Amino acid sequence: MKVLGIETSCDETGIAIYDTNNGLLADQLYSQVELHAQYGGVFPEIASRDHIKKIVPLIRQACVDANITLQDLDGIAYTAGPGLIGALLVGSSVGCSLAWALDLPAIEVHHMEGHLLAPLLDDEKPEFPFVCLLVSGGHSMLVDVKAMGNYTILGDTLDDAAGEAFDKTAKLLGLGYPGGKVLSELAVQGDKNRFKFPRPMLNRPGLDFSFSGLKTAVRITWMRETEQENYCKETDRQQLVKDIAASFQEAIVDTLAKKCQRAIKQTGYKTLVIAGGVSANTQLRSRLRQLENKLRIKFYCPAFKYCTDNGAMIALAGAMRLLREQNYNNKIKAYPRWNLEELTL
Ligand code: KG4
Ligand code: ZN
């Protein structure tokens, strides 16, 4: 079964073709990051307009890459939410229109389910059940994944998502938008012990997260340190940025790793998975990998390119759902908010 996956929930147009027999046949991605950088965040109307420009050429290119025509497809999967409504509507209306024209099923995919299943694109796949740490620009969740479509949220963020905390801190340090990746690259050259930032909610039971206090602590430190005279020297200032980046990253990684450990103990599961944009963070990946020996578990993370938004994870999730033969009415669906726990199979 060959499924076309369409991802347009935010600022990436992702188009892929997944074949349930032969794996990924095509994977096209266009990032709008440069378009939004000047606004310091995603500008929703510009995002929708750009998806409209890119979506059809990318679908054509994906078919060329896969060496198939649209008539060879068996289904269309599109991200129906959560995300920006205008951006979602581009993917869902193009997806459903293609499905009507080709007389195929169109299947709506939950963006976070796409992230959560992205590690299954790898040759070495996690087996159900597992604990998934889903950390992206909009979400930070610990999920009990019993099976596909059977999700219980064990912990959620009370304020900022992990990626949002990375991006806001990066912005404060003058690293542009979205700065999570840049911040983590600078952190490698910094001293993670120079500042001791709070590890939010670790002293309380439970698996929820909160990152706004950490963000404030970083802001206060930044203001205090940059007021001091010795930062007139540019080299000192650059080192300060690196040290704050390293200390901030350490606080986030420490918090996420300890909550993962708790979730594993709570569920008794033997498999831990991370997914979402922040799962590209090398420090987080290596810290969680250490849990393999410590807790005698298996740890899985997606390939770097499938951590952040992409069409491949949507094509895969759609294909897995279509294989289970649901009835689809091919109505255009777009949900800005959509609780992962509402999903069934
Ligand atoms: O999953 P994603 O592409 O989009 C959402 O669904 O939100 O995640 C994007 C987020 C951004 O906040 C970005 O800064 C963050 O993932 N991110 C990182 C890294 N790469 C991307 N955060 C920390 N370290 C990274 N290496
Ligand atoms: Zn995402």
mmCIF file of C-alpha atoms and ligand atoms in Angstrom:
data_model
loop_
_atom_site.group_PDB
_atom_site.id
_atom_site.type_symbol
_atom_site.label_atom_id
_atom_site.label_comp_id
_atom_site.label_asym_id
_atom_site.label_seq_id
_atom_site.Cartn_x
_atom_site.Cartn_y
_atom_site.Cartn_z
ATOM 1 C CA MET A 1 0.000 0.000 0.000
ATOM 2 C CA LYS A 2 1.407 3.389 -1.063
ATOM 3 C CA VAL A 3 0.312 6.413 0.953
ATOM 4 C CA LEU A 4 0.972 10.069 0.256
ATOM 5 C CA GLY A 5 1.616 12.016 3.480
ATOM 6 C CA ILE A 6 0.936 15.748 3.714
ATOM 7 C CA GLU A 7 2.189 17.860 6.629
ATOM 8 C CA THR A 8 1.278 21.567 6.768
ATOM 9 C CA SER A 9 0.445 22.189 10.432
ATOM 10 C CA CYS A 10 2.959 24.979 11.007
ATOM 11 C CA ASP A 11 5.911 26.306 9.019
ATOM 12 C CA GLU A 12 7.107 23.232 7.139
ATOM 13 C CA THR A 13 5.544 21.809 4.003
ATOM 14 C CA GLY A 14 6.335 18.093 4.231
ATOM 15 C CA ILE A 15 5.318 15.641 1.499
ATOM 16 C CA ALA A 16 6.278 11.973 1.519
ATOM 17 C CA ILE A 17 5.254 8.660 0.031
ATOM 18 C CA TYR A 18 5.365 5.603 2.274
ATOM 19 C CA ASP A 19 5.010 2.096 0.935
ATOM 20 C CA THR A 20 4.004 -0.514 3.505
ATOM 21 C CA ASN A 21 6.123 -3.087 1.635
ATOM 22 C CA ASN A 22 9.178 -1.049 0.716
ATOM 23 C CA GLY A 23 9.299 1.812 3.246
ATOM 24 C CA LEU A 24 9.806 5.435 2.364
ATOM 25 C CA LEU A 25 9.837 6.105 -1.391
ATOM 26 C CA ALA A 26 9.986 9.905 -1.315
ATOM 27 C CA ASP A 27 10.441 12.587 1.305
ATOM 28 C CA GLN A 28 10.200 16.250 0.321
ATOM 29 C CA LEU A 29 10.487 19.054 2.858
ATOM 30 C CA TYR A 30 10.339 22.793 2.466
ATOM 31 C CA SER A 31 11.007 24.903 5.546
ATOM 32 C CA GLN A 32 9.591 28.420 5.815
ATOM 33 C CA VAL A 33 11.969 29.332 8.635
ATOM 34 C CA GLU A 34 13.594 32.197 6.731
ATOM 35 C CA LEU A 35 10.210 33.720 5.878
ATOM 36 C CA HIS A 36 9.238 33.962 9.555
ATOM 37 C CA ALA A 37 12.624 34.805 11.083
ATOM 38 C CA GLN A 38 12.129 38.543 10.648
ATOM 39 C CA TYR A 39 8.949 38.371 12.769
ATOM 40 C CA GLY A 40 10.614 36.410 15.587
ATOM 41 C CA GLY A 41 7.969 33.671 15.317
ATOM 42 C CA VAL A 42 5.587 32.029 12.865
ATOM 43 C CA PHE A 43 3.310 34.503 11.025
ATOM 44 C CA PRO A 44 0.197 32.344 10.429
ATOM 45 C CA GLU A 45 -1.139 34.031 7.277
ATOM 46 C CA ILE A 46 2.266 33.929 5.596
ATOM 47 C CA ALA A 47 2.572 30.267 6.572
ATOM 48 C CA SER A 48 -0.765 29.382 4.882
ATOM 49 C CA ARG A 49 0.067 31.305 1.713
ATOM 50 C CA ASP A 50 3.438 29.667 1.403
ATOM 51 C CA HIS A 51 2.021 26.164 1.892
ATOM 52 C CA ILE A 52 -0.343 26.933 -1.028
ATOM 53 C CA LYS A 53 2.624 27.847 -3.218
ATOM 54 C CA LYS A 54 4.735 24.829 -2.339
ATOM 55 C CA ILE A 55 2.330 21.938 -1.846
ATOM 56 C CA VAL A 56 1.553 20.951 -5.446
ATOM 57 C CA PRO A 57 5.159 21.214 -6.759
ATOM 58 C CA LEU A 58 6.335 19.130 -3.796
ATOM 59 C CA ILE A 59 3.680 16.450 -4.455
ATOM 60 C CA ARG A 60 4.785 16.328 -8.109
ATOM 61 C CA GLN A 61 8.437 16.016 -7.065
ATOM 62 C CA ALA A 62 7.627 13.283 -4.537
ATOM 63 C CA CYS A 63 5.944 11.242 -7.292
ATOM 64 C CA VAL A 64 9.020 11.713 -9.513
ATOM 65 C CA ASP A 65 11.321 10.631 -6.655
ATOM 66 C CA ALA A 66 9.174 7.561 -5.960
ATOM 67 C CA ASN A 67 8.899 6.821 -9.674
ATOM 68 C CA ILE A 68 5.118 6.547 -9.483
ATOM 69 C CA THR A 69 2.093 8.497 -10.699
ATOM 70 C CA LEU A 70 -0.766 9.683 -8.513
ATOM 71 C CA GLN A 71 -2.829 6.772 -9.870
ATOM 72 C CA ASP A 72 -0.431 4.339 -8.157
ATOM 73 C CA LEU A 73 -1.371 5.670 -4.716
ATOM 74 C CA ASP A 74 -3.646 3.719 -2.349
ATOM 75 C CA GLY A 75 -4.427 6.503 0.112
ATOM 76 C CA ILE A 76 -3.769 10.072 1.205
ATOM 77 C CA ALA A 77 -2.836 11.001 4.771
ATOM 78 C CA TYR A 78 -2.828 14.600 5.932
ATOM 79 C CA THR A 79 -2.212 16.377 9.227
ATOM 80 C CA ALA A 80 -5.614 17.485 10.515
ATOM 81 C CA GLY A 81 -4.330 19.012 13.768
ATOM 82 C CA PRO A 82 -3.277 20.330 16.138
ATOM 83 C CA GLY A 83 -1.760 23.352 14.434
ATOM 84 C CA LEU A 84 -2.481 26.666 12.727
ATOM 85 C CA ILE A 85 -5.957 26.548 11.229
ATOM 86 C CA GLY A 86 -5.099 28.217 7.915
ATOM 87 C CA ALA A 87 -1.993 26.083 7.455
ATOM 88 C CA LEU A 88 -3.899 22.885 8.308
ATOM 89 C CA LEU A 89 -6.663 23.753 5.849
ATOM 90 C CA VAL A 90 -4.184 23.879 2.979
ATOM 91 C CA GLY A 91 -3.037 20.303 3.598
ATOM 92 C CA SER A 92 -6.473 18.940 4.384
ATOM 93 C CA SER A 93 -8.206 20.523 1.389
ATOM 94 C CA VAL A 94 -5.487 19.486 -1.065
ATOM 95 C CA GLY A 95 -5.391 15.986 0.474
ATOM 96 C CA CYS A 96 -9.154 15.500 0.334
ATOM 97 C CA SER A 97 -9.430 16.990 -3.184
ATOM 98 C CA LEU A 98 -6.815 14.545 -4.438
ATOM 99 C CA ALA A 99 -8.640 11.707 -2.700
ATOM 100 C CA TRP A 100 -11.960 12.675 -4.338
ATOM 101 C CA ALA A 101 -10.333 12.993 -7.769
ATOM 102 C CA LEU A 102 -8.472 9.685 -7.480
ATOM 103 C CA ASP A 103 -11.263 7.871 -5.636
ATOM 104 C CA LEU A 104 -9.000 7.053 -2.686
ATOM 105 C CA PRO A 105 -9.471 7.145 1.075
ATOM 106 C CA ALA A 106 -8.219 10.316 2.781
ATOM 107 C CA ILE A 107 -7.124 9.840 6.351
ATOM 108 C CA GLU A 108 -6.685 12.581 8.926
ATOM 109 C CA VAL A 109 -3.583 12.240 11.100
ATOM 110 C CA HIS A 110 -2.920 13.751 14.518
ATOM 111 C CA HIS A 111 0.371 15.656 14.257
ATOM 112 C CA MET A 112 1.615 14.370 17.620
ATOM 113 C CA GLU A 113 0.751 10.793 16.715
ATOM 114 C CA GLY A 114 2.916 11.351 13.641
ATOM 115 C CA HIS A 115 5.820 12.464 15.857
ATOM 116 C CA LEU A 116 5.227 9.622 18.262
ATOM 117 C CA LEU A 117 5.384 7.001 15.508
ATOM 118 C CA ALA A 118 8.375 8.590 13.695
ATOM 119 C CA PRO A 119 10.861 6.178 15.376
ATOM 120 C CA LEU A 120 9.055 3.389 13.488
ATOM 121 C CA LEU A 121 10.516 4.785 10.252
ATOM 122 C CA ASP A 122 13.829 3.345 11.389
ATOM 123 C CA ASP A 123 14.945 -0.220 10.674
ATOM 124 C CA GLU A 124 15.287 -0.841 14.397
ATOM 125 C CA LYS A 125 11.782 -0.143 15.670
ATOM 126 C CA PRO A 126 10.436 0.129 19.207
ATOM 127 C CA GLU A 127 7.722 -2.332 20.131
ATOM 128 C CA PHE A 128 4.514 -1.436 21.952
ATOM 129 C CA PRO A 129 3.951 -0.697 24.784
ATOM 130 C CA PHE A 130 6.368 2.145 25.500
ATOM 131 C CA VAL A 131 6.719 5.455 27.293
ATOM 132 C CA CYS A 132 7.120 8.354 24.867
ATOM 133 C CA LEU A 133 8.562 11.727 25.752
ATOM 134 C CA LEU A 134 6.994 14.000 23.135
ATOM 135 C CA VAL A 135 8.830 17.312 23.104
ATOM 136 C CA SER A 136 8.209 19.837 20.358
ATOM 137 C CA GLY A 137 7.710 23.575 19.899
ATOM 138 C CA GLY A 138 4.081 23.348 21.035
ATOM 139 C CA HIS A 139 3.987 20.305 23.345
ATOM 140 C CA SER A 140 5.827 18.598 26.192
ATOM 141 C CA MET A 141 4.171 15.365 27.190
ATOM 142 C CA LEU A 142 4.935 11.990 28.631
ATOM 143 C CA VAL A 143 2.648 9.460 27.004
ATOM 144 C CA ASP A 144 1.806 5.887 27.891
ATOM 145 C CA VAL A 145 1.643 4.283 24.436
ATOM 146 C CA LYS A 146 -0.128 0.953 24.903
ATOM 147 C CA ALA A 147 -0.645 0.435 21.205
ATOM 148 C CA MET A 148 -1.271 2.521 18.142
ATOM 149 C CA GLY A 149 -4.252 4.791 18.890
ATOM 150 C CA ASN A 150 -4.198 3.931 22.597
ATOM 151 C CA TYR A 151 -2.564 6.859 24.351
ATOM 152 C CA THR A 152 -2.737 8.044 27.953
ATOM 153 C CA ILE A 153 -1.063 11.327 28.818
ATOM 154 C CA LEU A 154 0.966 10.751 31.981
ATOM 155 C CA GLY A 155 2.318 14.285 32.208
ATOM 156 C CA ASP A 156 1.844 17.541 30.350
ATOM 157 C CA THR A 157 3.285 21.019 30.454
ATOM 158 C CA LEU A 158 1.532 23.545 32.642
ATOM 159 C CA ASP A 159 2.921 26.486 30.645
ATOM 160 C CA ASP A 160 5.678 26.587 28.016
ATOM 161 C CA ALA A 161 6.602 23.555 25.934
ATOM 162 C CA ALA A 162 10.259 22.449 26.019
ATOM 163 C CA GLY A 163 10.898 23.689 22.475
ATOM 164 C CA GLU A 164 9.217 26.981 23.305
ATOM 165 C CA ALA A 165 11.519 27.383 26.319
ATOM 166 C CA PHE A 166 14.533 26.699 24.068
ATOM 167 C CA ASP A 167 13.286 29.216 21.502
ATOM 168 C CA LYS A 168 12.454 31.958 24.014
ATOM 169 C CA THR A 169 15.802 31.584 25.778
ATOM 170 C CA ALA A 170 17.606 31.644 22.441
ATOM 171 C CA LYS A 171 15.759 34.840 21.537
ATOM 172 C CA LEU A 172 16.757 36.426 24.845
ATOM 173 C CA LEU A 173 20.388 35.560 24.128
ATOM 174 C CA GLY A 174 20.116 37.142 20.676
ATOM 175 C CA LEU A 175 20.307 33.858 18.761
ATOM 176 C CA GLY A 176 17.356 34.479 16.414
ATOM 177 C CA TYR A 177 14.263 32.353 15.792
ATOM 178 C CA PRO A 178 13.765 29.428 16.086
ATOM 179 C CA GLY A 179 16.904 29.236 18.173
ATOM 180 C CA GLY A 180 16.656 25.831 19.892
ATOM 181 C CA LYS A 181 19.182 24.191 17.579
ATOM 182 C CA VAL A 182 21.587 27.167 17.600
ATOM 183 C CA LEU A 183 21.420 27.341 21.382
ATOM 184 C CA SER A 184 22.231 23.650 21.705
ATOM 185 C CA GLU A 185 25.206 24.026 19.339
ATOM 186 C CA LEU A 186 26.606 26.912 21.409
ATOM 187 C CA ALA A 187 25.995 25.004 24.626
ATOM 188 C CA VAL A 188 28.674 22.504 23.602
ATOM 189 C CA GLN A 189 31.281 25.261 24.046
ATOM 190 C CA GLY A 190 29.864 26.482 27.357
ATOM 191 C CA ASP A 191 30.286 25.623 31.027
ATOM 192 C CA LYS A 192 27.081 23.899 32.188
ATOM 193 C CA ASN A 193 28.069 24.332 35.835
ATOM 194 C CA ARG A 194 28.564 28.103 35.750
ATOM 195 C CA PHE A 195 24.917 28.817 36.576
ATOM 196 C CA LYS A 196 22.633 26.587 38.604
ATOM 197 C CA PHE A 197 19.180 27.077 37.114
ATOM 198 C CA PRO A 198 16.039 25.579 38.701
ATOM 199 C CA ARG A 199 14.882 22.081 37.759
ATOM 200 C CA PRO A 200 11.149 22.809 37.574
ATOM 201 C CA MET A 201 8.676 20.511 39.384
ATOM 202 C CA LEU A 202 11.261 17.881 40.260
ATOM 203 C CA ASN A 203 10.663 18.258 43.960
ATOM 204 C CA ARG A 204 6.972 17.463 43.486
ATOM 205 C CA PRO A 205 5.489 14.074 42.687
ATOM 206 C CA GLY A 206 3.914 13.574 39.288
ATOM 207 C CA LEU A 207 4.947 13.833 35.703
ATOM 208 C CA ASP A 208 3.852 17.342 34.683
ATOM 209 C CA PHE A 209 6.311 19.948 33.431
ATOM 210 C CA SER A 210 6.614 23.697 33.822
ATOM 211 C CA PHE A 211 9.314 25.724 32.130
ATOM 212 C CA SER A 212 8.269 29.341 32.629
ATOM 213 C CA GLY A 213 10.122 29.666 35.968
ATOM 214 C CA LEU A 214 13.315 28.405 34.378
ATOM 215 C CA LYS A 215 12.891 30.925 31.568
ATOM 216 C CA THR A 216 12.518 33.733 34.132
ATOM 217 C CA ALA A 217 15.593 32.551 36.056
ATOM 218 C CA VAL A 218 17.617 32.717 32.839
ATOM 219 C CA ARG A 219 16.306 36.217 32.099
ATOM 220 C CA ILE A 220 17.238 37.471 35.563
ATOM 221 C CA THR A 221 20.734 35.983 35.273
ATOM 222 C CA TRP A 222 21.222 37.443 31.805
ATOM 223 C CA MET A 223 20.177 40.919 32.949
ATOM 224 C CA ARG A 224 22.308 40.757 36.085
ATOM 225 C CA GLU A 225 25.404 39.517 34.273
ATOM 226 C CA THR A 226 25.203 41.861 31.295
ATOM 227 C CA GLU A 227 24.909 44.871 33.594
ATOM 228 C CA GLN A 228 28.367 44.147 34.918
ATOM 229 C CA GLU A 229 31.214 46.132 33.440
ATOM 230 C CA ASN A 230 33.446 43.257 32.388
ATOM 231 C CA TYR A 231 30.994 42.328 29.626
ATOM 232 C CA CYS A 232 32.127 45.360 27.648
ATOM 233 C CA LYS A 233 34.585 42.875 26.200
ATOM 234 C CA GLU A 234 32.932 41.001 23.335
ATOM 235 C CA THR A 235 34.749 37.734 24.080
ATOM 236 C CA ASP A 236 33.406 37.713 27.660
ATOM 237 C CA ARG A 237 29.925 38.327 26.388
ATOM 238 C CA GLN A 238 30.179 35.482 23.893
ATOM 239 C CA GLN A 239 31.366 33.154 26.657
ATOM 240 C CA LEU A 240 28.474 34.294 28.842
ATOM 241 C CA VAL A 241 25.997 33.344 26.094
ATOM 242 C CA LYS A 242 27.604 29.900 25.766
ATOM 243 C CA ASP A 243 27.657 29.317 29.528
ATOM 244 C CA ILE A 244 24.026 30.359 29.944
ATOM 245 C CA ALA A 245 23.071 28.157 26.968
ATOM 246 C CA ALA A 246 24.900 25.173 28.518
ATOM 247 C CA SER A 247 23.486 25.737 32.013
ATOM 248 C CA PHE A 248 19.942 26.215 30.660
ATOM 249 C CA GLN A 249 20.170 23.103 28.479
ATOM 250 C CA GLU A 250 21.478 21.097 31.424
ATOM 251 C CA ALA A 251 18.480 22.168 33.542
ATOM 252 C CA ILE A 252 15.984 21.155 30.831
ATOM 253 C CA VAL A 253 17.715 17.880 30.001
ATOM 254 C CA ASP A 254 18.054 16.983 33.675
ATOM 255 C CA THR A 255 14.362 17.674 34.278
ATOM 256 C CA LEU A 256 13.189 15.722 31.221
ATOM 257 C CA ALA A 257 15.480 12.766 31.982
ATOM 258 C CA LYS A 258 14.330 12.494 35.600
ATOM 259 C CA LYS A 259 10.673 12.644 34.576
ATOM 260 C CA CYS A 260 11.289 9.901 31.993
ATOM 261 C CA GLN A 261 12.839 7.798 34.708
ATOM 262 C CA ARG A 262 9.763 8.321 36.868
ATOM 263 C CA ALA A 263 7.427 7.434 33.994
ATOM 264 C CA ILE A 264 9.335 4.203 33.347
ATOM 265 C CA LYS A 265 9.100 3.277 37.024
ATOM 266 C CA GLN A 266 5.394 4.156 37.134
ATOM 267 C CA THR A 267 4.441 2.109 34.071
ATOM 268 C CA GLY A 268 6.945 -0.712 34.486
ATOM 269 C CA TYR A 269 7.571 -0.546 30.715
ATOM 270 C CA LYS A 270 10.891 -1.606 29.271
ATOM 271 C CA THR A 271 10.992 0.797 26.354
ATOM 272 C CA LEU A 272 11.494 4.565 26.244
ATOM 273 C CA VAL A 273 11.018 6.613 23.075
ATOM 274 C CA ILE A 274 11.562 10.327 22.412
ATOM 275 C CA ALA A 275 10.067 12.261 19.554
ATOM 276 C CA GLY A 276 9.320 15.812 18.410
ATOM 277 C CA GLY A 277 11.676 18.672 17.492
ATOM 278 C CA VAL A 278 13.525 18.741 20.828
ATOM 279 C CA SER A 279 14.379 15.049 20.443
ATOM 280 C CA ALA A 280 17.021 16.278 17.960
ATOM 281 C CA ASN A 281 18.914 17.650 20.972
ATOM 282 C CA THR A 282 22.089 15.594 21.223
ATOM 283 C CA GLN A 283 22.540 16.211 24.935
ATOM 284 C CA LEU A 284 19.024 14.948 25.643
ATOM 285 C CA ARG A 285 19.531 11.896 23.419
ATOM 286 C CA SER A 286 22.776 10.898 25.105
ATOM 287 C CA ARG A 287 21.386 11.498 28.583
ATOM 288 C CA LEU A 288 18.350 9.303 27.891
ATOM 289 C CA ARG A 289 20.525 6.651 26.302
ATOM 290 C CA GLN A 290 22.334 6.328 29.637
ATOM 291 C CA LEU A 291 19.032 5.126 31.119
ATOM 292 C CA GLU A 292 19.333 1.953 29.037
ATOM 293 C CA ASN A 293 21.905 0.495 31.418
ATOM 294 C CA LYS A 294 20.660 2.190 34.539
ATOM 295 C CA LEU A 295 17.033 1.018 34.198
ATOM 296 C CA ARG A 296 17.661 -1.976 31.920
ATOM 297 C CA ILE A 297 15.412 -0.610 29.220
ATOM 298 C CA LYS A 298 15.639 -0.023 25.464
ATOM 299 C CA PHE A 299 15.788 3.548 24.224
ATOM 300 C CA TYR A 300 14.745 4.743 20.756
ATOM 301 C CA CYS A 301 14.870 8.127 19.054
ATOM 302 C CA PRO A 302 14.010 9.079 15.477
ATOM 303 C CA ALA A 303 16.714 9.871 12.896
ATOM 304 C CA PHE A 304 17.524 13.597 13.157
ATOM 305 C CA LYS A 305 15.521 14.557 10.078
ATOM 306 C CA TYR A 306 12.389 12.898 11.482
ATOM 307 C CA CYS A 307 12.553 14.682 14.839
ATOM 308 C CA THR A 308 11.264 17.993 13.492
ATOM 309 C CA ASP A 309 8.158 18.308 11.323
ATOM 310 C CA ASN A 310 8.125 16.193 8.175
ATOM 311 C CA GLY A 311 5.756 14.432 5.788
ATOM 312 C CA ALA A 312 7.266 10.964 6.316
ATOM 313 C CA MET A 313 5.827 10.555 9.815
ATOM 314 C CA ILE A 314 2.359 11.544 8.532
ATOM 315 C CA ALA A 315 2.563 9.114 5.600
ATOM 316 C CA LEU A 316 3.637 6.333 7.984
ATOM 317 C CA ALA A 317 0.922 7.050 10.579
ATOM 318 C CA GLY A 318 -1.693 7.278 7.798
ATOM 319 C CA ALA A 319 -0.514 4.005 6.252
ATOM 320 C CA MET A 320 -0.648 2.239 9.633
ATOM 321 C CA ARG A 321 -4.187 3.478 10.147
ATOM 322 C CA LEU A 322 -5.306 2.624 6.611
ATOM 323 C CA LEU A 323 -3.925 -0.904 7.022
ATOM 324 C CA ARG A 324 -6.350 -1.320 9.895
ATOM 325 C CA GLU A 325 -9.187 -0.555 7.462
ATOM 326 C CA GLN A 326 -11.327 2.129 8.914
ATOM 327 C CA ASN A 327 -14.208 3.710 7.063
ATOM 328 C CA TYR A 328 -13.364 7.167 5.847
ATOM 329 C CA ASN A 329 -15.851 9.777 4.758
ATOM 330 C CA ASN A 330 -13.206 12.016 3.120
ATOM 331 C CA LYS A 331 -14.608 15.162 4.739
ATOM 332 C CA ILE A 332 -12.078 17.998 5.069
ATOM 333 C CA LYS A 333 -10.963 18.080 8.691
ATOM 334 C CA ALA A 334 -8.832 20.682 10.479
ATOM 335 C CA TYR A 335 -8.600 20.941 14.253
ATOM 336 C CA PRO A 336 -6.383 23.675 15.777
ATOM 337 C CA ARG A 337 -6.690 21.817 19.098
ATOM 338 C CA TRP A 338 -6.990 18.072 19.307
ATOM 339 C CA ASN A 339 -6.380 15.950 22.382
ATOM 340 C CA LEU A 340 -4.169 12.944 21.659
ATOM 341 C CA GLU A 341 -6.189 10.866 24.134
ATOM 342 C CA GLU A 342 -9.295 11.191 21.914
ATOM 343 C CA LEU A 343 -7.684 8.981 19.292
ATOM 344 C CA THR A 344 -8.783 5.402 18.862
ATOM 345 C CA LEU A 345 -7.998 2.915 16.211
HETATM 346 O O1 KG4 B 1 8.320 19.176 16.222
HETATM 347 P P1 KG4 B 1 8.707 20.504 15.732
HETATM 348 O O2 KG4 B 1 9.442 20.583 14.418
HETATM 349 O O3 KG4 B 1 7.485 21.448 15.598
HETATM 350 C C1 KG4 B 1 6.380 21.392 16.431
HETATM 351 O O4 KG4 B 1 5.555 20.473 16.245
HETATM 352 O O5 KG4 B 1 6.335 22.260 17.321
HETATM 353 O O6 KG4 B 1 9.599 21.160 16.893
HETATM 354 C C2 KG4 B 1 10.201 22.395 16.736
HETATM 355 C C3 KG4 B 1 10.901 22.741 18.016
HETATM 356 C C4 KG4 B 1 11.402 24.180 18.058
HETATM 357 O O7 KG4 B 1 11.019 24.741 19.270
HETATM 358 C C5 KG4 B 1 12.912 24.022 17.948
HETATM 359 O O8 KG4 B 1 13.648 25.055 18.549
HETATM 360 C C6 KG4 B 1 13.117 22.718 18.668
HETATM 361 O O9 KG4 B 1 12.059 21.905 18.221
HETATM 362 N N1 KG4 B 1 14.414 22.109 18.328
HETATM 363 C C7 KG4 B 1 15.402 21.914 19.226
HETATM 364 C C8 KG4 B 1 16.482 21.341 18.506
HETATM 365 N N2 KG4 B 1 16.108 21.208 17.209
HETATM 366 C C9 KG4 B 1 14.836 21.689 17.119
HETATM 367 N N3 KG4 B 1 15.464 22.169 20.546
HETATM 368 C C10 KG4 B 1 16.597 21.837 21.183
HETATM 369 N N4 KG4 B 1 17.679 21.300 20.575
HETATM 370 C C11 KG4 B 1 17.672 21.027 19.244
HETATM 371 N N5 KG4 B 1 18.734 20.484 18.664
HETATM 372 ZN ZN ZN B 2 5.774 18.985 15.186
#
